[in-house]
mmCIF file of C-alpha atoms and ligand atoms in Angstrom:
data_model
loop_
_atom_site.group_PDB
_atom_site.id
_atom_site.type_symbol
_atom_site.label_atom_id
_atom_site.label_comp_id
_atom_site.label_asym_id
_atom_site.label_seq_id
_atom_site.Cartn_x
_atom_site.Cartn_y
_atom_site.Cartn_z
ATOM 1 C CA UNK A 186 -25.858 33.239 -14.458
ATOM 2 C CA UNK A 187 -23.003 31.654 -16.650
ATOM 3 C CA UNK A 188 -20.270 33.465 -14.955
ATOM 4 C CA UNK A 189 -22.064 33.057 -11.156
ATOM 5 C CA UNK A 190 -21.502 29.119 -11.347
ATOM 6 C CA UNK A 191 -17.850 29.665 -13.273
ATOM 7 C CA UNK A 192 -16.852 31.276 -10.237
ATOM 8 C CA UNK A 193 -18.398 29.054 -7.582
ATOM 9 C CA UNK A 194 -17.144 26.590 -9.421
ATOM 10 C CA UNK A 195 -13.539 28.434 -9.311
ATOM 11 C CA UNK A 196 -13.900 29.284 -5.855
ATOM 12 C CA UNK A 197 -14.430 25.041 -5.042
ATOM 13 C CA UNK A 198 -11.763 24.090 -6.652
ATOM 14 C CA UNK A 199 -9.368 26.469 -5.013
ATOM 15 C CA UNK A 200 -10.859 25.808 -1.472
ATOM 16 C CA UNK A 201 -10.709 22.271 -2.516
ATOM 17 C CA UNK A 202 -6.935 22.638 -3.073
ATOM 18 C CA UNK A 203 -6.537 24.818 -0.626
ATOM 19 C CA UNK A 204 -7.111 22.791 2.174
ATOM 20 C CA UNK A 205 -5.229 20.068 1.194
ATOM 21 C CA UNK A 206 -2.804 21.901 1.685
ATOM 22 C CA UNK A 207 0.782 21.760 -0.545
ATOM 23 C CA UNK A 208 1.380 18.508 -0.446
ATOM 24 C CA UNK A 209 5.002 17.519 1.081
ATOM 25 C CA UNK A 210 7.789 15.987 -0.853
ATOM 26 C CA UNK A 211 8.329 11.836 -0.842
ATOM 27 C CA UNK A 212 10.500 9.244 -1.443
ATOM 28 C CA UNK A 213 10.019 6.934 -4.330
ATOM 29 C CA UNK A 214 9.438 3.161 -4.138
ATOM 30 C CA UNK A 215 9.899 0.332 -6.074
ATOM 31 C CA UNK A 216 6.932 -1.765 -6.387
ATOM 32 C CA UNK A 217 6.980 -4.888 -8.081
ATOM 33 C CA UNK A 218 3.694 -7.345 -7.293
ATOM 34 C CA UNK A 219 5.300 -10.485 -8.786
ATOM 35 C CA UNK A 220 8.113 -10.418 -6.230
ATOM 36 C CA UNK A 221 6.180 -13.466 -4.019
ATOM 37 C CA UNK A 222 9.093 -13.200 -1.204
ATOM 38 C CA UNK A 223 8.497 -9.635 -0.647
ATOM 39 C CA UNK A 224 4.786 -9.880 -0.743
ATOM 40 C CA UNK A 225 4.961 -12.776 2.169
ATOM 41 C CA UNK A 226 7.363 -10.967 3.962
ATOM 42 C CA UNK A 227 5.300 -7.641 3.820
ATOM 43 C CA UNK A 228 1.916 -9.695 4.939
ATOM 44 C CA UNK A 229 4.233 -11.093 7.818
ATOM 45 C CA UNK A 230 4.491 -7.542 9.351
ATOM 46 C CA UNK A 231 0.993 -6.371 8.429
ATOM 47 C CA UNK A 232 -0.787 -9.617 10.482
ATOM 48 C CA UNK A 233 1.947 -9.236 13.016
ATOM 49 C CA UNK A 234 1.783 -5.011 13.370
ATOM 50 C CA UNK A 235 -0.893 -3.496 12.159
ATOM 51 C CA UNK A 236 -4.297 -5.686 12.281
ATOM 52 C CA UNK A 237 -4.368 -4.728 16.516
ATOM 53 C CA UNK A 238 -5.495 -1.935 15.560
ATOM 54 C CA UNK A 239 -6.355 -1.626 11.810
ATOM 55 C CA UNK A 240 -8.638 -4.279 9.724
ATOM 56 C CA UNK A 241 -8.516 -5.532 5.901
ATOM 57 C CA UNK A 242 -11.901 -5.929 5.777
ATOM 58 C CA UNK A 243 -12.014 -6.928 2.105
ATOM 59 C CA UNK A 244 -9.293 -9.439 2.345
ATOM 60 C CA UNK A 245 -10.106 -13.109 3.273
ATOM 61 C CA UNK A 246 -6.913 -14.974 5.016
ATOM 62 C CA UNK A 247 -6.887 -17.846 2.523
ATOM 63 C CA UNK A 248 -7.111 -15.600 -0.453
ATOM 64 C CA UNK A 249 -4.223 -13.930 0.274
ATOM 65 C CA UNK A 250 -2.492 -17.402 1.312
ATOM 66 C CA UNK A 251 -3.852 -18.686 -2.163
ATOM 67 C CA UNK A 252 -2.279 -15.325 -3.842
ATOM 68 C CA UNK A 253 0.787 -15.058 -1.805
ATOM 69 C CA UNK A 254 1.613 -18.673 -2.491
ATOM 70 C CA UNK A 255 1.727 -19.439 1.158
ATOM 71 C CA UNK A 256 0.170 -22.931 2.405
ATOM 72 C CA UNK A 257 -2.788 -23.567 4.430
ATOM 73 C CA UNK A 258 -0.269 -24.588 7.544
ATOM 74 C CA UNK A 259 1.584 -21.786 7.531
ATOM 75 C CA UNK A 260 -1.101 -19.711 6.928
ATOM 76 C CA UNK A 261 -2.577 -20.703 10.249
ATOM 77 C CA UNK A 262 0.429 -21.101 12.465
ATOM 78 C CA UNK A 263 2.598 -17.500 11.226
ATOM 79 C CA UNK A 264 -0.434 -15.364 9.837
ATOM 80 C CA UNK A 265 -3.800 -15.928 11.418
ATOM 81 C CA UNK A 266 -3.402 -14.257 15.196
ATOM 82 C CA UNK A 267 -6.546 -12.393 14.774
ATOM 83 C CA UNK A 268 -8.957 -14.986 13.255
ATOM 84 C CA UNK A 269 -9.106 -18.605 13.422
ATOM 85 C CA UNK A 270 -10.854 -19.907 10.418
ATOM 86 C CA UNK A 271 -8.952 -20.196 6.799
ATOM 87 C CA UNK A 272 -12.029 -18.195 5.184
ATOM 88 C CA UNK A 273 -12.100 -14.991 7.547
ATOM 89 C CA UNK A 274 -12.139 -11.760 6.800
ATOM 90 C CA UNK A 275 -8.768 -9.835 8.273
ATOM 91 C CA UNK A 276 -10.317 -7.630 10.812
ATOM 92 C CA UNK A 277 -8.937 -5.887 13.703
ATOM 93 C CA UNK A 278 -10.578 -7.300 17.324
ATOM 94 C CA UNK A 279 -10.269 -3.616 18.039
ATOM 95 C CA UNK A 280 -13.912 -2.410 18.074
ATOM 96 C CA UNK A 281 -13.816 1.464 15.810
ATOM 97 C CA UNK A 282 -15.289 2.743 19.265
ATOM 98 C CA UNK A 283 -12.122 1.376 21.553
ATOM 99 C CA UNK A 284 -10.022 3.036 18.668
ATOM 100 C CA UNK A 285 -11.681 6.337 18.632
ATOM 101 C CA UNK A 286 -11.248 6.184 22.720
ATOM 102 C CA UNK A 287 -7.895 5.637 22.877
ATOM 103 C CA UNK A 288 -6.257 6.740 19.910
ATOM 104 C CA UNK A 289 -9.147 10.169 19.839
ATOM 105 C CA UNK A 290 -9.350 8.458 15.919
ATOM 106 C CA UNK A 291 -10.615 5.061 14.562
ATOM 107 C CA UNK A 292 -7.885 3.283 12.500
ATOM 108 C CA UNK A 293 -9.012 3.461 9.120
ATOM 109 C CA UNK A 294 -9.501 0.046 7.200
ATOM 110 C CA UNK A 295 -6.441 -0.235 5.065
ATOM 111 C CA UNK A 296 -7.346 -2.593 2.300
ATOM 112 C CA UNK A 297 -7.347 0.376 -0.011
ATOM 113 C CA UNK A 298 -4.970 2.293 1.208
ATOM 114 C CA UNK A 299 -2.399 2.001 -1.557
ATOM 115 C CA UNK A 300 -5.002 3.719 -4.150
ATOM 116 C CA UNK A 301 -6.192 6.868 -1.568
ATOM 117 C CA UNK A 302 -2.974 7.370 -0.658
ATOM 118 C CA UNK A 303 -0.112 5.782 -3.480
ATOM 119 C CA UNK A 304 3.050 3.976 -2.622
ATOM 120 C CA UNK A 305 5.448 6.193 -2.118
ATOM 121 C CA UNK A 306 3.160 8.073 0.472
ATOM 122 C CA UNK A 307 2.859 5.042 2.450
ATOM 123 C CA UNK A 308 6.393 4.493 2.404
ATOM 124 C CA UNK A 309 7.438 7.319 3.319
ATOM 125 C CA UNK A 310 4.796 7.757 6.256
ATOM 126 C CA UNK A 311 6.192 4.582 7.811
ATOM 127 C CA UNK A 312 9.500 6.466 7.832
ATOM 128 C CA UNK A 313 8.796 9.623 8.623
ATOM 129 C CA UNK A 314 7.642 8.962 12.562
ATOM 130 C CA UNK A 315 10.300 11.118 15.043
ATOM 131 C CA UNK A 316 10.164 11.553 18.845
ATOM 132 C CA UNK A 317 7.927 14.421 20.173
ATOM 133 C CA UNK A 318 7.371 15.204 23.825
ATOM 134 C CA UNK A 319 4.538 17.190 22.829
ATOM 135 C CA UNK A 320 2.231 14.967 21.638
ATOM 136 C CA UNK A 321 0.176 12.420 23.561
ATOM 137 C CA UNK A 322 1.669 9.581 21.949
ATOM 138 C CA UNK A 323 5.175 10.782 22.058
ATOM 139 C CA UNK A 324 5.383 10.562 18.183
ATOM 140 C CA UNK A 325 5.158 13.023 15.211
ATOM 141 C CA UNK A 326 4.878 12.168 11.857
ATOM 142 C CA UNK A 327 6.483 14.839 9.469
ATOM 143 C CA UNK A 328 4.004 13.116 6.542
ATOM 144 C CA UNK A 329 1.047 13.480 8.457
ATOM 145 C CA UNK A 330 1.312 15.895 11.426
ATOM 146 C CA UNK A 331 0.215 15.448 14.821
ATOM 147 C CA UNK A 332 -1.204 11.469 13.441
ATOM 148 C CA UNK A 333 -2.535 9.539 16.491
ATOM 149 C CA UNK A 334 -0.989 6.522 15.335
ATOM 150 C CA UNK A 335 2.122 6.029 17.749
ATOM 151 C CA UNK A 336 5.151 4.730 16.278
ATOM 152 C CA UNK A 337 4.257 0.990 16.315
ATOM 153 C CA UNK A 338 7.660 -0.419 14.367
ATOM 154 C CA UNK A 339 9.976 1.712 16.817
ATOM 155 C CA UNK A 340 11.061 -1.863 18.037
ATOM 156 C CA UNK A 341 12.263 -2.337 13.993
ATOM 157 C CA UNK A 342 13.602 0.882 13.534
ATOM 158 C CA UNK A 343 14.393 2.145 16.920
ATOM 159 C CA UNK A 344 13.583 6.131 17.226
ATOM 160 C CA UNK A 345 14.684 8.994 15.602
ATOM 161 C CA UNK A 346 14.750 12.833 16.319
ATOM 162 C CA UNK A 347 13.879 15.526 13.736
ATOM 163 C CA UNK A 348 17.227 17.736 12.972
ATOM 164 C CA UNK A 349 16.018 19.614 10.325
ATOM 165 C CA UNK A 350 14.821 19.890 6.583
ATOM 166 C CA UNK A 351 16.615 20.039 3.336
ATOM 167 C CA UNK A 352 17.377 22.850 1.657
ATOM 168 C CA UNK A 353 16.992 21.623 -1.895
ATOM 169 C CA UNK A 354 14.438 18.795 -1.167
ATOM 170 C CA UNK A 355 12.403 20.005 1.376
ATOM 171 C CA UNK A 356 12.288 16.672 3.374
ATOM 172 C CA UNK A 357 13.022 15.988 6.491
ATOM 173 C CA UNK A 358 16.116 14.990 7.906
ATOM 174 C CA UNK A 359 16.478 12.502 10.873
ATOM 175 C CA UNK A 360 18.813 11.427 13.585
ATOM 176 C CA UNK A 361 18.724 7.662 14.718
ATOM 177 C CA UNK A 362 18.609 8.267 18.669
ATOM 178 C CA UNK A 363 17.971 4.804 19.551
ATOM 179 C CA UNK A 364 18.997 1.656 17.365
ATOM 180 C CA UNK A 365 16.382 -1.240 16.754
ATOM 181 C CA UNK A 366 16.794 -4.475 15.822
ATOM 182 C CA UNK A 367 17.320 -3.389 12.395
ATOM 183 C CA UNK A 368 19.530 -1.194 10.357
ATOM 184 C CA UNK A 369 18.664 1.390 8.590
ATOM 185 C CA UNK A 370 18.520 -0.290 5.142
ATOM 186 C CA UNK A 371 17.193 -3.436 6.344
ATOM 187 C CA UNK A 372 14.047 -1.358 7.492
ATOM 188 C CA UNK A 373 13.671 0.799 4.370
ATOM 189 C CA UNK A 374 13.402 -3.230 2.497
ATOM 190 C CA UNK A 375 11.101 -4.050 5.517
ATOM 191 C CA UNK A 376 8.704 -0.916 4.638
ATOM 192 C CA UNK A 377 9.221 -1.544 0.982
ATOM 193 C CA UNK A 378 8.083 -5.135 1.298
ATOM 194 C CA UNK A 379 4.894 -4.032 3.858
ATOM 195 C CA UNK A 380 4.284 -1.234 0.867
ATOM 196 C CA UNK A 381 4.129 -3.821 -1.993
ATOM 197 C CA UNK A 382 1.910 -5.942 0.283
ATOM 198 C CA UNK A 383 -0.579 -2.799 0.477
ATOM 199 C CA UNK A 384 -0.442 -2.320 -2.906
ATOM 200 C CA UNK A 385 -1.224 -5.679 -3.551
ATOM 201 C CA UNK A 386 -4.192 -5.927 -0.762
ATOM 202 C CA UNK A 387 -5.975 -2.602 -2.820
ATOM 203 C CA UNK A 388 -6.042 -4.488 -5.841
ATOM 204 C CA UNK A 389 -5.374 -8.420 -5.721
ATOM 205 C CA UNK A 390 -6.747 -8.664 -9.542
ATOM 206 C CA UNK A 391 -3.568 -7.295 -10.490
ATOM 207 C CA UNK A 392 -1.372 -10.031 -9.874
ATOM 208 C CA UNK A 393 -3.285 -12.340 -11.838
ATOM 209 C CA UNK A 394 -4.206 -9.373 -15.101
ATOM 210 C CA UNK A 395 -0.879 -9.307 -15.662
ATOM 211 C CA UNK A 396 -0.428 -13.330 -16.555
ATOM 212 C CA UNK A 397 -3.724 -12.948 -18.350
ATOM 213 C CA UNK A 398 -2.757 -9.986 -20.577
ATOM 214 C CA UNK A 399 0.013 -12.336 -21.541
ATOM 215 C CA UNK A 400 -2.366 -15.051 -22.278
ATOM 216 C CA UNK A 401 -4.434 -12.713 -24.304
ATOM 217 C CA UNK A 402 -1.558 -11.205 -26.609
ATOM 218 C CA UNK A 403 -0.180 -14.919 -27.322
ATOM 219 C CA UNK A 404 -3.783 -15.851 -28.404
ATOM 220 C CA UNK A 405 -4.397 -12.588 -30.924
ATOM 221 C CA UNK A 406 -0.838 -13.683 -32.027
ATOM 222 C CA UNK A 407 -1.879 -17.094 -33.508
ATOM 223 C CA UNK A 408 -5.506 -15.805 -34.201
ATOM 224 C CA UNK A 409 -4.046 -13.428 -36.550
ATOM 225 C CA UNK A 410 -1.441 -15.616 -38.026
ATOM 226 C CA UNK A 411 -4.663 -17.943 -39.344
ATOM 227 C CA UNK A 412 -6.350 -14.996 -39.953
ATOM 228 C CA UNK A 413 -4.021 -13.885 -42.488
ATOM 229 C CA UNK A 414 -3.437 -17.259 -44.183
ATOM 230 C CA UNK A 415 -7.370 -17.591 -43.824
ATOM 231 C CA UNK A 416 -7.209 -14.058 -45.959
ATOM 232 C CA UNK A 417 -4.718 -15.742 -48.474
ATOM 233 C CA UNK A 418 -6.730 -18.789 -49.356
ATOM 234 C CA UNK A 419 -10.100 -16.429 -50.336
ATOM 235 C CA UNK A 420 -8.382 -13.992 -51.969
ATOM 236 C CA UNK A 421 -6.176 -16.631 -54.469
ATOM 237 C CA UNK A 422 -9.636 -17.187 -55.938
ATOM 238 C CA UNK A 423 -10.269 -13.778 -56.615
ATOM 239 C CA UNK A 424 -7.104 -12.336 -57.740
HETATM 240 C C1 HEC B 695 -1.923 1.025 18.108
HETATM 241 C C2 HEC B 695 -2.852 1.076 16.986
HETATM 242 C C3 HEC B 695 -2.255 1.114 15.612
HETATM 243 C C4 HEC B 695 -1.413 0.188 15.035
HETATM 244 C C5 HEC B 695 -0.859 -1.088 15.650
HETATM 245 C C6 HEC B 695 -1.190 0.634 13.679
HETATM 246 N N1 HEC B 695 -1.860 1.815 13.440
HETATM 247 FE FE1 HEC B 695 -1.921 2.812 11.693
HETATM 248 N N2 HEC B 695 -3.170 4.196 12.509
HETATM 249 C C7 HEC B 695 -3.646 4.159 13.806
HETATM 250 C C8 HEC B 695 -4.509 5.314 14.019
HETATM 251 C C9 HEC B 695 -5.238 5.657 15.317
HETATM 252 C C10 HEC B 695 -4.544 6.017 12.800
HETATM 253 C C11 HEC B 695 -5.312 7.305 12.491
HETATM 254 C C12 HEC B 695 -4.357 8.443 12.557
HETATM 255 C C13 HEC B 695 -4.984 9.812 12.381
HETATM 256 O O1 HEC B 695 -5.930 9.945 11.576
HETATM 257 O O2 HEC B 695 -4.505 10.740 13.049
HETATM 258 C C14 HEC B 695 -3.675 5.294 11.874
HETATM 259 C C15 HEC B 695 -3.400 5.703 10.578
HETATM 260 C C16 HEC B 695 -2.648 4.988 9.662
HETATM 261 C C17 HEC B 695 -2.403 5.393 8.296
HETATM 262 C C18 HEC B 695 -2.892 6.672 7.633
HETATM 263 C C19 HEC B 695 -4.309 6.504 7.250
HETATM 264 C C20 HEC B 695 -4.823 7.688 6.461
HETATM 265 O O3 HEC B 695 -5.339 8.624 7.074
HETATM 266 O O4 HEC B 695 -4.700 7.666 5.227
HETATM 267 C C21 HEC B 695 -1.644 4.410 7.712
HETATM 268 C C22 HEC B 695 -1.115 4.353 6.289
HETATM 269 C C23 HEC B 695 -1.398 3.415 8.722
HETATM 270 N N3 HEC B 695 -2.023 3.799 9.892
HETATM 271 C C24 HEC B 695 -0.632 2.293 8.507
HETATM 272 C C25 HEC B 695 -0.347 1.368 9.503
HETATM 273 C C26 HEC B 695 0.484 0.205 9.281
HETATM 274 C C27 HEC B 695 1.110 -0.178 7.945
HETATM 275 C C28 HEC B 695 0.566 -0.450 10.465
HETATM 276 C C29 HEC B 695 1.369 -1.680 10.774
HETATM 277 C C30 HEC B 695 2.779 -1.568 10.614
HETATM 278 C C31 HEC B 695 -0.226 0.315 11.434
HETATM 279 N N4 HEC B 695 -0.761 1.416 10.821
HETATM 280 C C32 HEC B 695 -0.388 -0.045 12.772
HETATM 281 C C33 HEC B 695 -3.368 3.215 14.772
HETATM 282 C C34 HEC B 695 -2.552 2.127 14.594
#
């Protein structure tokens, strides 16, 4: 009986592993949550690019302007194109049944994104789309093949063309075909900064644990310095 379950228990785990497949190499990116700038700029693309189609539906506009630093009035005029109240929830006016239509998939919800997929997965993803005439959309994704996302920052980035794949790496290797409006570099920050916003969106609590972990060491600090002379006083009677 023992060894029955030890093996369908084996044989899970390597199905389990098995279909996800080996997973394919990525690039690394720097995330840092208390860079403000980056986090506004990364919301500015995610409001302006992705909530057509996908929602945030655990994110309220006027938390993230309270997070982000960014006032009401801005909030408003350069972030809130899908909602018009402060207090919203950032959803998509796409309906999951006009997504699954057209795209043949809903968009998933992308609040937690960040933690079911990491950083560096994201980042790469959003620079890993490439021209394909044989797909509906016209786009391939070497991350995630045959996605039914089209390439919706090709205006940023302008298109590339899959040459081949590294020999020592394994990744892909890509040939700018068509410029957009930005360079190369300038779009690696751009999907850096839209990264660190994701991150930031699957867990907002992290921006403020790390100023109250700081709180919290500075306060055992001085509790233990009058803990100690608080030692020294009863212990002068005793000695
Ligand atoms: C035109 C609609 C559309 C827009 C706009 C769009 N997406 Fe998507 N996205 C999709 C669809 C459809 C899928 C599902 C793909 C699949 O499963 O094949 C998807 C999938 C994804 C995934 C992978 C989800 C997974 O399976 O883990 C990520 C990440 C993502 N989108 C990020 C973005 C970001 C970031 C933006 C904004 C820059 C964006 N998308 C804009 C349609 C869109």
């Amino acid at each position: 009986m023992m060894r029955l379950s030890c093996a369908i228990i084996l044989a899970w785990f390597s199905a389990v592993s098995l279909a996800a497949g080996p997973s394919k190499p990525v690039d690394s990116v720097y995330i840092n949550l208390s860079d403000k700038a980056s986090l506004q700029r990364g919301a500015a693309l995610f409001v302006s690019y992705c909530v057509s189609c996908h929602s945030a539906g655990y994110m309220r506009y006027n938390r993230m302007g309270k997070d982000l630093d960014i006032s009401d009035t801005v909030l408003k005029e350069n972030f809130m194109f899908a909602a018009d109240k402060p207090g919203s929830l950032m959803l998509s006016n796409m309906s999951p049944e006009d997504g699954k239509n057209w795209f043949g998939v809903a968009p998933p919800d992308l609040t937690l994104e960040a933690r079911l997929r990491k950083p560096d997965w994201i980042y790469t993803y959003m620079r890993s789309f490439h021209v394909d005439d044989n797909t509906v959309s016209g786009w391939n994704n070497t991350l995630f093949e045959n996605v039914a996302m089209p390439h919706v920052l090709y205006g940023l980035q302008g298109s590339q063309r899959l040459v081949g794949t590294d020999h020592d790496t394994g990744k892909p290797e890509f040939e700018l075909v068509k410029q957009g409006s930005m360079t190369p570099q300038e779009y690696d920050e751009a999907m850096r900064d839209l990264t660190n916003f994701l991150v930031y969106l699957a867990e907002p609590a992290r921006l403020s644990r790390q100023t109250v972990g700081v709180f919290v060491i500075a306060f055992l600090i001085v509790l233990f310095i009058f803990a100690y002379l608080l030692k020294k006083e009863y212990w002068r009677d005793v000695h």
